[in-house]
Short mmCIF file of N, CA and C in Angstrom, two decimals:
data_model
loop_
_atom_site.label_atom_id
_atom_site.label_comp_id
_atom_site.label_asym_id
_atom_site.label_seq_id
_atom_site.Cartn_x
_atom_site.Cartn_y
_atom_site.Cartn_z
N UNK I 18 58.54 -9.30 -54.01
CA UNK I 18 59.41 -9.17 -52.85
C UNK I 18 59.33 -7.77 -52.24
N UNK I 19 59.02 -6.75 -53.01
CA UNK I 19 58.81 -5.43 -52.42
C UNK I 19 57.63 -5.48 -51.46
N UNK I 20 56.63 -6.26 -51.83
CA UNK I 20 55.44 -6.41 -50.99
C UNK I 20 55.83 -7.04 -49.65
N UNK I 21 56.70 -8.06 -49.68
CA UNK I 21 57.13 -8.73 -48.45
C UNK I 21 57.95 -7.78 -47.58
N UNK I 22 58.80 -7.00 -48.20
CA UNK I 22 59.60 -6.03 -47.44
C UNK I 22 58.68 -5.00 -46.80
N UNK I 23 57.68 -4.54 -47.54
CA UNK I 23 56.72 -3.57 -47.00
C UNK I 23 55.96 -4.18 -45.82
N UNK I 24 55.57 -5.46 -45.94
CA UNK I 24 54.88 -6.14 -44.84
C UNK I 24 55.76 -6.24 -43.60
N UNK I 25 57.04 -6.54 -43.81
CA UNK I 25 57.98 -6.63 -42.68
C UNK I 25 58.17 -5.26 -42.03
N UNK I 26 58.25 -4.22 -42.84
CA UNK I 26 58.40 -2.87 -42.30
C UNK I 26 57.17 -2.49 -41.47
N UNK I 27 55.97 -2.84 -41.96
CA UNK I 27 54.75 -2.56 -41.20
C UNK I 27 54.75 -3.32 -39.88
N UNK I 28 55.10 -4.61 -39.93
CA UNK I 28 55.16 -5.41 -38.71
C UNK I 28 56.15 -4.85 -37.72
N UNK I 29 57.33 -4.46 -38.22
CA UNK I 29 58.36 -3.87 -37.35
C UNK I 29 57.87 -2.55 -36.78
N UNK I 30 57.14 -1.78 -37.57
CA UNK I 30 56.59 -0.51 -37.07
C UNK I 30 55.67 -0.77 -35.89
N UNK I 31 54.90 -1.86 -35.93
CA UNK I 31 54.05 -2.23 -34.80
C UNK I 31 54.86 -2.51 -33.55
N UNK I 32 55.99 -3.20 -33.72
CA UNK I 32 56.87 -3.49 -32.58
C UNK I 32 57.45 -2.20 -32.02
N UNK I 33 57.84 -1.28 -32.90
CA UNK I 33 58.38 0.00 -32.46
C UNK I 33 57.32 0.77 -31.69
N UNK I 34 56.09 0.79 -32.19
CA UNK I 34 55.00 1.50 -31.51
C UNK I 34 54.79 0.94 -30.12
N UNK I 35 54.75 -0.41 -29.99
CA UNK I 35 54.49 -1.01 -28.67
C UNK I 35 55.63 -0.70 -27.70
N UNK I 36 56.85 -0.57 -28.22
CA UNK I 36 57.99 -0.25 -27.35
C UNK I 36 58.07 1.23 -27.01
N UNK I 37 57.52 2.09 -27.84
CA UNK I 37 57.54 3.53 -27.57
C UNK I 37 56.48 3.94 -26.55
N UNK I 38 55.59 3.03 -26.20
CA UNK I 38 54.51 3.38 -25.28
C UNK I 38 54.99 3.58 -23.84
N UNK I 39 56.14 3.02 -23.50
CA UNK I 39 56.66 3.16 -22.13
C UNK I 39 57.02 4.60 -21.83
N UNK I 40 56.78 5.01 -20.60
CA UNK I 40 57.09 6.40 -20.20
C UNK I 40 58.56 6.61 -19.90
N UNK I 41 59.31 5.52 -19.69
CA UNK I 41 60.71 5.67 -19.27
C UNK I 41 61.67 5.54 -20.44
N UNK I 42 61.22 5.78 -21.63
CA UNK I 42 62.08 5.66 -22.80
C UNK I 42 63.05 6.83 -22.84
N UNK I 43 64.35 6.51 -22.72
CA UNK I 43 65.33 7.59 -22.69
C UNK I 43 66.17 7.65 -23.97
N UNK I 44 65.87 6.81 -24.93
CA UNK I 44 66.53 6.77 -26.23
C UNK I 44 68.02 6.49 -26.10
N UNK I 45 68.48 6.00 -24.94
CA UNK I 45 69.87 5.61 -24.78
C UNK I 45 70.06 4.18 -25.28
N UNK I 46 71.32 3.81 -25.44
CA UNK I 46 71.63 2.45 -25.88
C UNK I 46 72.71 1.90 -24.96
N UNK I 47 72.39 0.81 -24.29
CA UNK I 47 73.36 0.15 -23.41
C UNK I 47 73.49 -1.29 -23.85
N UNK I 48 74.72 -1.81 -23.78
CA UNK I 48 74.93 -3.21 -24.16
C UNK I 48 74.07 -4.11 -23.29
N UNK I 49 74.09 -3.87 -21.98
CA UNK I 49 73.24 -4.66 -21.09
C UNK I 49 71.87 -3.98 -21.12
N UNK I 50 71.00 -4.49 -21.90
CA UNK I 50 69.68 -3.90 -22.12
C UNK I 50 69.38 -4.00 -23.60
N UNK I 51 69.36 -2.84 -24.26
CA UNK I 51 69.03 -2.81 -25.69
C UNK I 51 70.02 -3.62 -26.53
N UNK I 52 71.28 -3.64 -26.13
CA UNK I 52 72.29 -4.40 -26.87
C UNK I 52 71.98 -5.89 -26.87
N UNK I 53 71.58 -6.41 -25.70
CA UNK I 53 71.25 -7.84 -25.62
C UNK I 53 69.96 -8.15 -26.38
N UNK I 54 69.03 -7.21 -26.40
CA UNK I 54 67.81 -7.41 -27.19
C UNK I 54 68.18 -7.48 -28.67
N UNK I 55 69.06 -6.58 -29.10
CA UNK I 55 69.51 -6.58 -30.49
C UNK I 55 70.25 -7.88 -30.84
N UNK I 56 71.13 -8.34 -29.94
CA UNK I 56 71.85 -9.59 -30.16
C UNK I 56 70.87 -10.76 -30.22
N UNK I 57 69.88 -10.76 -29.34
CA UNK I 57 68.87 -11.83 -29.34
C UNK I 57 68.10 -11.86 -30.66
N UNK I 58 67.73 -10.70 -31.17
CA UNK I 58 66.97 -10.65 -32.41
C UNK I 58 67.83 -11.05 -33.61
N UNK I 59 69.08 -10.66 -33.59
CA UNK I 59 70.00 -11.07 -34.65
C UNK I 59 70.17 -12.59 -34.62
N UNK I 60 70.34 -13.15 -33.43
CA UNK I 60 70.47 -14.60 -33.27
C UNK I 60 69.20 -15.30 -33.74
N UNK I 61 68.05 -14.72 -33.43
CA UNK I 61 66.76 -15.26 -33.85
C UNK I 61 66.67 -15.31 -35.38
N UNK I 62 67.09 -14.23 -36.03
CA UNK I 62 67.05 -14.18 -37.50
C UNK I 62 67.99 -15.20 -38.13
N UNK I 63 69.21 -15.28 -37.60
CA UNK I 63 70.18 -16.24 -38.12
C UNK I 63 69.68 -17.67 -37.89
N UNK I 64 69.16 -17.93 -36.70
CA UNK I 64 68.64 -19.26 -36.36
C UNK I 64 67.49 -19.64 -37.29
N UNK I 65 66.61 -18.71 -37.59
CA UNK I 65 65.47 -18.98 -38.46
C UNK I 65 65.94 -19.41 -39.85
N UNK I 66 66.89 -18.69 -40.40
CA UNK I 66 67.41 -19.02 -41.74
C UNK I 66 68.15 -20.36 -41.71
N UNK I 67 68.97 -20.58 -40.69
CA UNK I 67 69.73 -21.83 -40.60
C UNK I 67 68.81 -23.04 -40.41
N UNK I 68 67.76 -22.88 -39.60
CA UNK I 68 66.82 -23.99 -39.42
C UNK I 68 66.18 -24.35 -40.75
N UNK I 69 65.76 -23.35 -41.50
CA UNK I 69 65.15 -23.61 -42.80
C UNK I 69 66.13 -24.32 -43.73
N UNK I 70 67.37 -23.90 -43.70
CA UNK I 70 68.39 -24.49 -44.56
C UNK I 70 68.73 -25.93 -44.16
N UNK I 71 69.02 -26.15 -42.88
CA UNK I 71 69.47 -27.47 -42.43
C UNK I 71 68.34 -28.47 -42.27
N UNK I 72 67.12 -28.00 -42.05
CA UNK I 72 66.01 -28.93 -41.84
C UNK I 72 65.61 -29.65 -43.12
N UNK I 73 66.19 -29.25 -44.23
CA UNK I 73 65.94 -29.97 -45.49
C UNK I 73 66.72 -31.28 -45.51
N UNK I 74 67.79 -31.36 -44.70
CA UNK I 74 68.64 -32.55 -44.67
C UNK I 74 68.49 -33.34 -43.38
N UNK I 75 68.15 -32.67 -42.29
CA UNK I 75 68.04 -33.30 -40.98
C UNK I 75 66.65 -33.03 -40.42
N UNK I 76 66.10 -33.97 -39.70
CA UNK I 76 64.78 -33.80 -39.07
C UNK I 76 64.78 -32.55 -38.19
N UNK I 77 63.76 -31.69 -38.31
CA UNK I 77 63.69 -30.49 -37.48
C UNK I 77 63.65 -30.83 -35.98
N UNK I 78 63.09 -31.98 -35.63
CA UNK I 78 63.01 -32.37 -34.23
C UNK I 78 64.42 -32.68 -33.70
N UNK I 79 65.20 -33.42 -34.47
CA UNK I 79 66.58 -33.73 -34.07
C UNK I 79 67.40 -32.45 -34.04
N UNK I 80 67.20 -31.58 -35.02
CA UNK I 80 67.90 -30.31 -35.07
C UNK I 80 67.62 -29.47 -33.83
N UNK I 81 66.36 -29.38 -33.44
CA UNK I 81 65.99 -28.61 -32.24
C UNK I 81 66.60 -29.22 -30.99
N UNK I 82 66.53 -30.54 -30.87
CA UNK I 82 67.10 -31.21 -29.71
C UNK I 82 68.59 -30.96 -29.59
N UNK I 83 69.28 -31.02 -30.72
CA UNK I 83 70.72 -30.77 -30.73
C UNK I 83 71.02 -29.33 -30.33
N UNK I 84 70.25 -28.38 -30.86
CA UNK I 84 70.45 -26.97 -30.51
C UNK I 84 70.24 -26.74 -29.02
N UNK I 85 69.18 -27.31 -28.45
CA UNK I 85 68.91 -27.12 -27.03
C UNK I 85 70.00 -27.75 -26.17
N UNK I 86 70.46 -28.94 -26.55
CA UNK I 86 71.50 -29.62 -25.78
C UNK I 86 72.80 -28.84 -25.82
N UNK I 87 73.24 -28.48 -27.02
CA UNK I 87 74.50 -27.73 -27.16
C UNK I 87 74.39 -26.36 -26.48
N UNK I 88 73.28 -25.68 -26.68
CA UNK I 88 73.09 -24.38 -26.04
C UNK I 88 73.10 -24.48 -24.53
N UNK I 89 72.46 -25.52 -23.98
CA UNK I 89 72.45 -25.73 -22.54
C UNK I 89 73.84 -25.99 -21.99
N UNK I 90 74.60 -26.81 -22.70
CA UNK I 90 75.97 -27.10 -22.25
C UNK I 90 76.82 -25.84 -22.28
N UNK I 91 76.72 -25.08 -23.35
CA UNK I 91 77.51 -23.85 -23.48
C UNK I 91 77.13 -22.84 -22.38
N UNK I 92 75.82 -22.66 -22.15
CA UNK I 92 75.39 -21.72 -21.12
C UNK I 92 75.81 -22.20 -19.73
N UNK I 93 75.74 -23.51 -19.49
CA UNK I 93 76.19 -24.06 -18.20
C UNK I 93 77.67 -23.77 -17.99
N UNK I 94 78.49 -24.02 -19.02
CA UNK I 94 79.93 -23.79 -18.91
C UNK I 94 80.25 -22.30 -18.70
N UNK I 95 79.54 -21.44 -19.41
CA UNK I 95 79.74 -19.99 -19.21
C UNK I 95 79.38 -19.61 -17.78
N UNK I 96 78.24 -20.10 -17.30
CA UNK I 96 77.82 -19.80 -15.93
C UNK I 96 78.81 -20.30 -14.90
N UNK I 97 79.30 -21.53 -15.08
CA UNK I 97 80.29 -22.09 -14.16
C UNK I 97 81.59 -21.28 -14.21
N UNK I 98 82.00 -20.92 -15.43
CA UNK I 98 83.22 -20.14 -15.60
C UNK I 98 83.15 -18.77 -14.97
N UNK I 99 81.95 -18.24 -14.87
CA UNK I 99 81.77 -16.92 -14.27
C UNK I 99 81.45 -17.01 -12.77
N UNK I 100 81.59 -18.22 -12.21
CA UNK I 100 81.39 -18.37 -10.76
C UNK I 100 79.99 -18.75 -10.34
N UNK I 101 79.16 -19.13 -11.27
CA UNK I 101 77.79 -19.49 -10.95
C UNK I 101 77.72 -20.81 -10.18
N UNK I 102 76.68 -20.96 -9.37
CA UNK I 102 76.49 -22.18 -8.58
C UNK I 102 75.04 -22.28 -8.16
N UNK I 103 74.64 -23.46 -7.75
CA UNK I 103 73.31 -23.65 -7.19
C UNK I 103 73.37 -23.40 -5.69
N UNK I 104 72.37 -22.77 -5.16
CA UNK I 104 72.36 -22.50 -3.73
C UNK I 104 73.26 -21.34 -3.38
N UNK I 105 73.63 -21.25 -2.13
CA UNK I 105 74.51 -20.15 -1.71
C UNK I 105 75.79 -20.74 -1.13
N UNK I 106 76.84 -19.96 -1.19
CA UNK I 106 78.13 -20.36 -0.63
C UNK I 106 78.25 -19.70 0.74
N UNK I 107 78.52 -20.49 1.79
CA UNK I 107 78.66 -19.88 3.11
C UNK I 107 79.80 -18.86 3.14
N UNK I 108 79.69 -17.89 4.03
CA UNK I 108 80.71 -16.83 4.14
C UNK I 108 82.09 -17.45 4.34
N UNK I 109 83.02 -17.07 3.48
CA UNK I 109 84.39 -17.55 3.57
C UNK I 109 84.55 -19.03 3.26
N UNK I 110 83.49 -19.65 2.74
CA UNK I 110 83.55 -21.09 2.55
C UNK I 110 83.57 -21.52 1.11
N UNK I 111 83.95 -22.74 0.95
CA UNK I 111 83.94 -23.37 -0.37
C UNK I 111 82.70 -24.25 -0.45
N UNK I 112 82.32 -24.58 -1.63
CA UNK I 112 81.21 -25.52 -1.82
C UNK I 112 79.87 -24.87 -1.54
N UNK I 113 78.95 -25.11 -2.41
CA UNK I 113 77.61 -24.54 -2.27
C UNK I 113 76.66 -25.52 -1.60
N UNK I 114 75.73 -25.01 -0.87
CA UNK I 114 74.68 -25.83 -0.28
C UNK I 114 73.46 -25.74 -1.17
N UNK I 115 72.77 -26.82 -1.33
CA UNK I 115 71.61 -26.84 -2.21
C UNK I 115 70.31 -26.57 -1.45
N UNK I 116 70.41 -25.87 -0.32
CA UNK I 116 69.20 -25.64 0.46
C UNK I 116 68.23 -24.68 -0.23
N UNK I 117 68.70 -23.89 -1.18
CA UNK I 117 67.81 -22.98 -1.90
C UNK I 117 67.11 -23.67 -3.07
N UNK I 118 67.53 -24.89 -3.41
CA UNK I 118 66.92 -25.62 -4.51
C UNK I 118 65.76 -26.44 -3.96
N UNK I 119 64.56 -26.16 -4.47
CA UNK I 119 63.37 -26.87 -3.98
C UNK I 119 62.81 -27.76 -5.07
N UNK I 120 61.99 -28.69 -4.67
CA UNK I 120 61.34 -29.59 -5.63
C UNK I 120 60.47 -28.77 -6.59
N UNK I 121 59.74 -27.81 -6.05
CA UNK I 121 58.89 -26.96 -6.89
C UNK I 121 59.70 -26.19 -7.92
N UNK I 122 60.86 -25.69 -7.49
CA UNK I 122 61.73 -24.95 -8.42
C UNK I 122 62.24 -25.84 -9.54
N UNK I 123 62.64 -27.05 -9.19
CA UNK I 123 63.12 -28.00 -10.20
C UNK I 123 62.00 -28.36 -11.18
N UNK I 124 60.79 -28.57 -10.65
CA UNK I 124 59.64 -28.89 -11.51
C UNK I 124 59.37 -27.74 -12.47
N UNK I 125 59.42 -26.51 -11.99
CA UNK I 125 59.19 -25.35 -12.85
C UNK I 125 60.26 -25.26 -13.94
N UNK I 126 61.52 -25.50 -13.58
CA UNK I 126 62.60 -25.46 -14.57
C UNK I 126 62.35 -26.50 -15.67
N UNK I 127 62.01 -27.73 -15.27
CA UNK I 127 61.75 -28.76 -16.28
C UNK I 127 60.51 -28.45 -17.11
N UNK I 128 59.48 -27.88 -16.48
CA UNK I 128 58.28 -27.48 -17.22
C UNK I 128 58.62 -26.40 -18.27
N UNK I 129 59.36 -25.39 -17.85
CA UNK I 129 59.74 -24.32 -18.78
C UNK I 129 60.63 -24.84 -19.90
N UNK I 130 61.53 -25.76 -19.56
CA UNK I 130 62.38 -26.37 -20.59
C UNK I 130 61.53 -27.13 -21.60
N UNK I 131 60.52 -27.86 -21.12
CA UNK I 131 59.65 -28.61 -22.02
C UNK I 131 58.84 -27.68 -22.92
N UNK I 132 58.28 -26.63 -22.33
CA UNK I 132 57.50 -25.67 -23.12
C UNK I 132 58.38 -25.05 -24.21
N UNK I 133 59.59 -24.64 -23.85
CA UNK I 133 60.51 -24.06 -24.83
C UNK I 133 60.86 -25.06 -25.92
N UNK I 134 61.17 -26.28 -25.52
CA UNK I 134 61.56 -27.30 -26.50
C UNK I 134 60.42 -27.61 -27.45
N UNK I 135 59.22 -27.75 -26.94
CA UNK I 135 58.07 -28.06 -27.80
C UNK I 135 57.79 -26.89 -28.74
N UNK I 136 57.76 -25.68 -28.21
CA UNK I 136 57.48 -24.51 -29.05
C UNK I 136 58.54 -24.34 -30.13
N UNK I 137 59.80 -24.47 -29.75
CA UNK I 137 60.88 -24.28 -30.71
C UNK I 137 60.87 -25.39 -31.76
N UNK I 138 60.54 -26.61 -31.34
CA UNK I 138 60.46 -27.72 -32.30
C UNK I 138 59.33 -27.49 -33.29
N UNK I 139 58.17 -27.05 -32.81
CA UNK I 139 57.06 -26.73 -33.73
C UNK I 139 57.47 -25.62 -34.69
N UNK I 140 58.18 -24.61 -34.18
CA UNK I 140 58.68 -23.52 -35.01
C UNK I 140 59.60 -24.07 -36.09
N UNK I 141 60.48 -25.00 -35.70
CA UNK I 141 61.42 -25.61 -36.65
C UNK I 141 60.68 -26.40 -37.72
N UNK I 142 59.64 -27.12 -37.33
CA UNK I 142 58.86 -27.90 -38.30
C UNK I 142 58.18 -26.95 -39.28
N UNK I 143 57.62 -25.84 -38.78
CA UNK I 143 57.01 -24.84 -39.67
C UNK I 143 58.03 -24.29 -40.65
N UNK I 144 59.23 -23.98 -40.17
CA UNK I 144 60.27 -23.43 -41.04
C UNK I 144 60.77 -24.44 -42.05
N UNK I 145 60.71 -25.72 -41.71
CA UNK I 145 61.20 -26.75 -42.63
C UNK I 145 60.32 -26.85 -43.86
N UNK I 146 59.04 -26.56 -43.71
CA UNK I 146 58.09 -26.80 -44.81
C UNK I 146 57.49 -25.53 -45.39
N UNK I 147 57.95 -24.37 -44.96
CA UNK I 147 57.39 -23.10 -45.45
C UNK I 147 58.51 -22.11 -45.74
N UNK I 148 58.19 -21.10 -46.53
CA UNK I 148 59.14 -20.01 -46.78
C UNK I 148 59.42 -19.29 -45.47
N UNK I 149 60.67 -18.93 -45.25
CA UNK I 149 61.06 -18.24 -44.02
C UNK I 149 60.25 -16.95 -43.86
N UNK I 150 60.08 -16.20 -44.94
CA UNK I 150 59.38 -14.91 -44.84
C UNK I 150 57.93 -15.09 -44.42
N UNK I 151 57.32 -16.20 -44.77
CA UNK I 151 55.91 -16.41 -44.42
C UNK I 151 55.74 -16.86 -42.97
N UNK I 152 56.80 -17.38 -42.37
CA UNK I 152 56.72 -17.85 -40.98
C UNK I 152 57.33 -16.82 -40.03
N UNK I 153 58.50 -16.30 -40.37
CA UNK I 153 59.24 -15.42 -39.46
C UNK I 153 58.47 -14.14 -39.12
N UNK I 154 57.63 -13.67 -40.02
CA UNK I 154 56.85 -12.45 -39.76
C UNK I 154 55.99 -12.59 -38.51
N UNK I 155 55.61 -13.84 -38.17
CA UNK I 155 54.79 -14.06 -36.98
C UNK I 155 55.57 -13.76 -35.69
N UNK I 156 56.90 -13.67 -35.78
CA UNK I 156 57.70 -13.29 -34.62
C UNK I 156 57.37 -11.90 -34.13
N UNK I 157 56.79 -11.06 -34.97
CA UNK I 157 56.40 -9.72 -34.56
C UNK I 157 55.25 -9.74 -33.55
N UNK I 158 54.59 -10.88 -33.42
CA UNK I 158 53.48 -10.99 -32.47
C UNK I 158 54.02 -11.13 -31.04
N UNK I 159 55.26 -11.59 -30.87
CA UNK I 159 55.82 -11.83 -29.53
C UNK I 159 55.77 -10.61 -28.62
N UNK I 160 56.25 -9.43 -29.05
CA UNK I 160 56.19 -8.28 -28.14
C UNK I 160 54.76 -7.90 -27.77
N UNK I 161 53.85 -8.04 -28.72
CA UNK I 161 52.45 -7.72 -28.41
C UNK I 161 51.88 -8.68 -27.37
N UNK I 162 52.19 -9.97 -27.53
CA UNK I 162 51.73 -10.96 -26.55
C UNK I 162 52.35 -10.67 -25.18
N UNK I 163 53.61 -10.24 -25.17
CA UNK I 163 54.26 -9.90 -23.90
C UNK I 163 53.55 -8.76 -23.19
N UNK I 164 53.16 -7.76 -23.94
CA UNK I 164 52.46 -6.61 -23.35
C UNK I 164 51.09 -7.04 -22.83
N UNK I 165 50.36 -7.83 -23.61
CA UNK I 165 49.03 -8.28 -23.19
C UNK I 165 49.13 -9.18 -21.96
N UNK I 166 50.09 -10.12 -21.96
CA UNK I 166 50.26 -11.00 -20.80
C UNK I 166 50.69 -10.23 -19.56
N UNK I 167 51.55 -9.21 -19.73
CA UNK I 167 51.95 -8.42 -18.56
C UNK I 167 50.75 -7.64 -18.02
N UNK I 168 49.83 -7.26 -18.88
CA UNK I 168 48.62 -6.58 -18.42
C UNK I 168 47.73 -7.54 -17.64
N UNK I 169 47.55 -8.75 -18.18
CA UNK I 169 46.65 -9.71 -17.54
C UNK I 169 47.24 -10.31 -16.28
N UNK I 170 48.53 -10.63 -16.30
CA UNK I 170 49.14 -11.33 -15.17
C UNK I 170 49.73 -10.37 -14.15
N UNK I 171 50.39 -9.31 -14.61
CA UNK I 171 51.07 -8.38 -13.70
C UNK I 171 50.27 -7.12 -13.40
N UNK I 172 49.11 -6.98 -14.03
CA UNK I 172 48.26 -5.82 -13.76
C UNK I 172 48.72 -4.55 -14.43
N UNK I 173 49.57 -4.64 -15.45
CA UNK I 173 50.05 -3.46 -16.16
C UNK I 173 49.08 -3.10 -17.29
N UNK I 174 47.86 -2.82 -16.90
CA UNK I 174 46.76 -2.61 -17.85
C UNK I 174 46.90 -1.31 -18.62
N UNK I 175 47.44 -0.29 -17.98
CA UNK I 175 47.53 1.04 -18.59
C UNK I 175 48.30 1.01 -19.91
N UNK I 176 49.40 0.26 -19.97
CA UNK I 176 50.20 0.22 -21.19
C UNK I 176 49.55 -0.66 -22.26
N UNK I 177 48.89 -1.73 -21.84
CA UNK I 177 48.42 -2.72 -22.81
C UNK I 177 47.15 -2.30 -23.54
N UNK I 178 46.23 -1.72 -22.85
CA UNK I 178 44.93 -1.46 -23.46
C UNK I 178 44.74 0.03 -23.70
N UNK I 179 45.32 0.50 -24.81
CA UNK I 179 45.19 1.89 -25.19
C UNK I 179 45.26 1.99 -26.72
N UNK I 180 45.17 3.20 -27.23
CA UNK I 180 45.16 3.42 -28.67
C UNK I 180 46.47 2.97 -29.31
N UNK I 181 47.60 3.22 -28.64
CA UNK I 181 48.90 2.83 -29.18
C UNK I 181 49.03 1.32 -29.35
N UNK I 182 48.55 0.57 -28.37
CA UNK I 182 48.60 -0.89 -28.47
C UNK I 182 47.70 -1.38 -29.60
N UNK I 183 46.56 -0.76 -29.76
CA UNK I 183 45.67 -1.13 -30.87
C UNK I 183 46.33 -0.82 -32.21
N UNK I 184 47.00 0.33 -32.30
CA UNK I 184 47.71 0.70 -33.54
C UNK I 184 48.83 -0.31 -33.82
N UNK I 185 49.57 -0.71 -32.77
CA UNK I 185 50.64 -1.69 -32.93
C UNK I 185 50.08 -3.01 -33.43
N UNK I 186 48.98 -3.45 -32.85
CA UNK I 186 48.35 -4.71 -33.26
C UNK I 186 47.90 -4.64 -34.72
N UNK I 187 47.32 -3.53 -35.11
CA UNK I 187 46.87 -3.36 -36.50
C UNK I 187 48.07 -3.39 -37.46
N UNK I 188 49.16 -2.70 -37.10
CA UNK I 188 50.35 -2.68 -37.96
C UNK I 188 50.95 -4.08 -38.11
N UNK I 189 51.06 -4.81 -37.00
CA UNK I 189 51.63 -6.16 -37.06
C UNK I 189 50.73 -7.08 -37.89
N UNK I 190 49.43 -7.03 -37.65
CA UNK I 190 48.49 -7.87 -38.42
C UNK I 190 48.51 -7.50 -39.90
N UNK I 191 48.59 -6.22 -40.22
CA UNK I 191 48.66 -5.80 -41.62
C UNK I 191 49.95 -6.32 -42.26
N UNK I 192 51.06 -6.25 -41.52
CA UNK I 192 52.32 -6.77 -42.04
C UNK I 192 52.25 -8.26 -42.31
N UNK I 193 51.67 -9.02 -41.38
CA UNK I 193 51.52 -10.47 -41.56
C UNK I 193 50.64 -10.76 -42.76
N UNK I 194 49.55 -10.01 -42.90
CA UNK I 194 48.64 -10.23 -44.03
C UNK I 194 49.34 -9.93 -45.36
N UNK I 195 50.05 -8.82 -45.42
CA UNK I 195 50.71 -8.43 -46.67
C UNK I 195 51.78 -9.45 -47.07
N UNK I 196 52.55 -9.92 -46.11
CA UNK I 196 53.60 -10.90 -46.42
C UNK I 196 52.98 -12.20 -46.93
N UNK I 197 51.85 -12.59 -46.37
CA UNK I 197 51.28 -13.90 -46.69
C UNK I 197 50.21 -13.90 -47.78
N UNK I 198 49.76 -12.72 -48.23
CA UNK I 198 48.75 -12.73 -49.29
C UNK I 198 49.38 -13.07 -50.63
N UNK I 199 48.62 -13.69 -51.45
CA UNK I 199 49.12 -14.13 -52.76
C UNK I 199 49.24 -12.94 -53.70
N UNK I 200 50.30 -12.97 -54.50
CA UNK I 200 50.50 -11.91 -55.50
C UNK I 200 49.59 -12.15 -56.69
N UNK I 201 49.05 -11.10 -57.22
CA UNK I 201 48.28 -11.19 -58.46
C UNK I 201 49.22 -11.02 -59.63
N UNK I 202 49.38 -12.05 -60.39
CA UNK I 202 50.28 -12.00 -61.57
C UNK I 202 49.46 -11.45 -62.75
N UNK I 203 49.91 -10.32 -63.29
CA UNK I 203 49.25 -9.76 -64.48
C UNK I 203 49.85 -10.36 -65.71
N UNK I 204 49.00 -10.80 -66.59
CA UNK I 204 49.49 -11.44 -67.83
C UNK I 204 49.51 -10.47 -68.97
#
C-alpha cells in the first residue's frame, strides 16, 4: 500500500505540474474557481468509492442511470430556484420565449448527455469489477487530456507542448504504472 500511495503522489504531482504551467497563477483561493474544482474532485472521490461499494449489489448501469436522473432533477430544481430559464425574458415581462433554443442546440445537449452517460457507465462497470485504486488513478489523465485538447482545438499550443507538459505526462504515467504493477512477495 505504500507503493500505491507513492504512485498516487506521483500522479498528483503530474497534475500539479500541468496546472503550474499557466502564467496567470496567483496562488489565491476563491470558492468560485479553485473551491469548485476542489469540491468537484472531492465529489469524484466519494462517487468512485460509493460506485465500487454499491455496484456489488446493484447493476452499475442502473446505478449510473439513477445518478444521472437524480442529479439532473436536482440541478434543474436548483437552476429554477435561482431564476434560471430557457430563452430570454422580455424587459419587464413574465414568461420566457424559447427563440434562443435551436434544434442544433438541443441535439448538442442530447449528444453531450449521451457521451457523459456512456463514459460514466463504463467507468462504473470498471469500478464494479476492479480495485478502486487501480482504476481511479487513471483520473489523473483528465487534466493532461484537457491541456492537449485545448492545444489541438483551441490553438493553445504554447502551454501543451513543452518540457513541463512532458514532465507532467511522465509523472502521471509513472504513478499509474506504480499503482498497477504487481508486488513482488519475498518469501
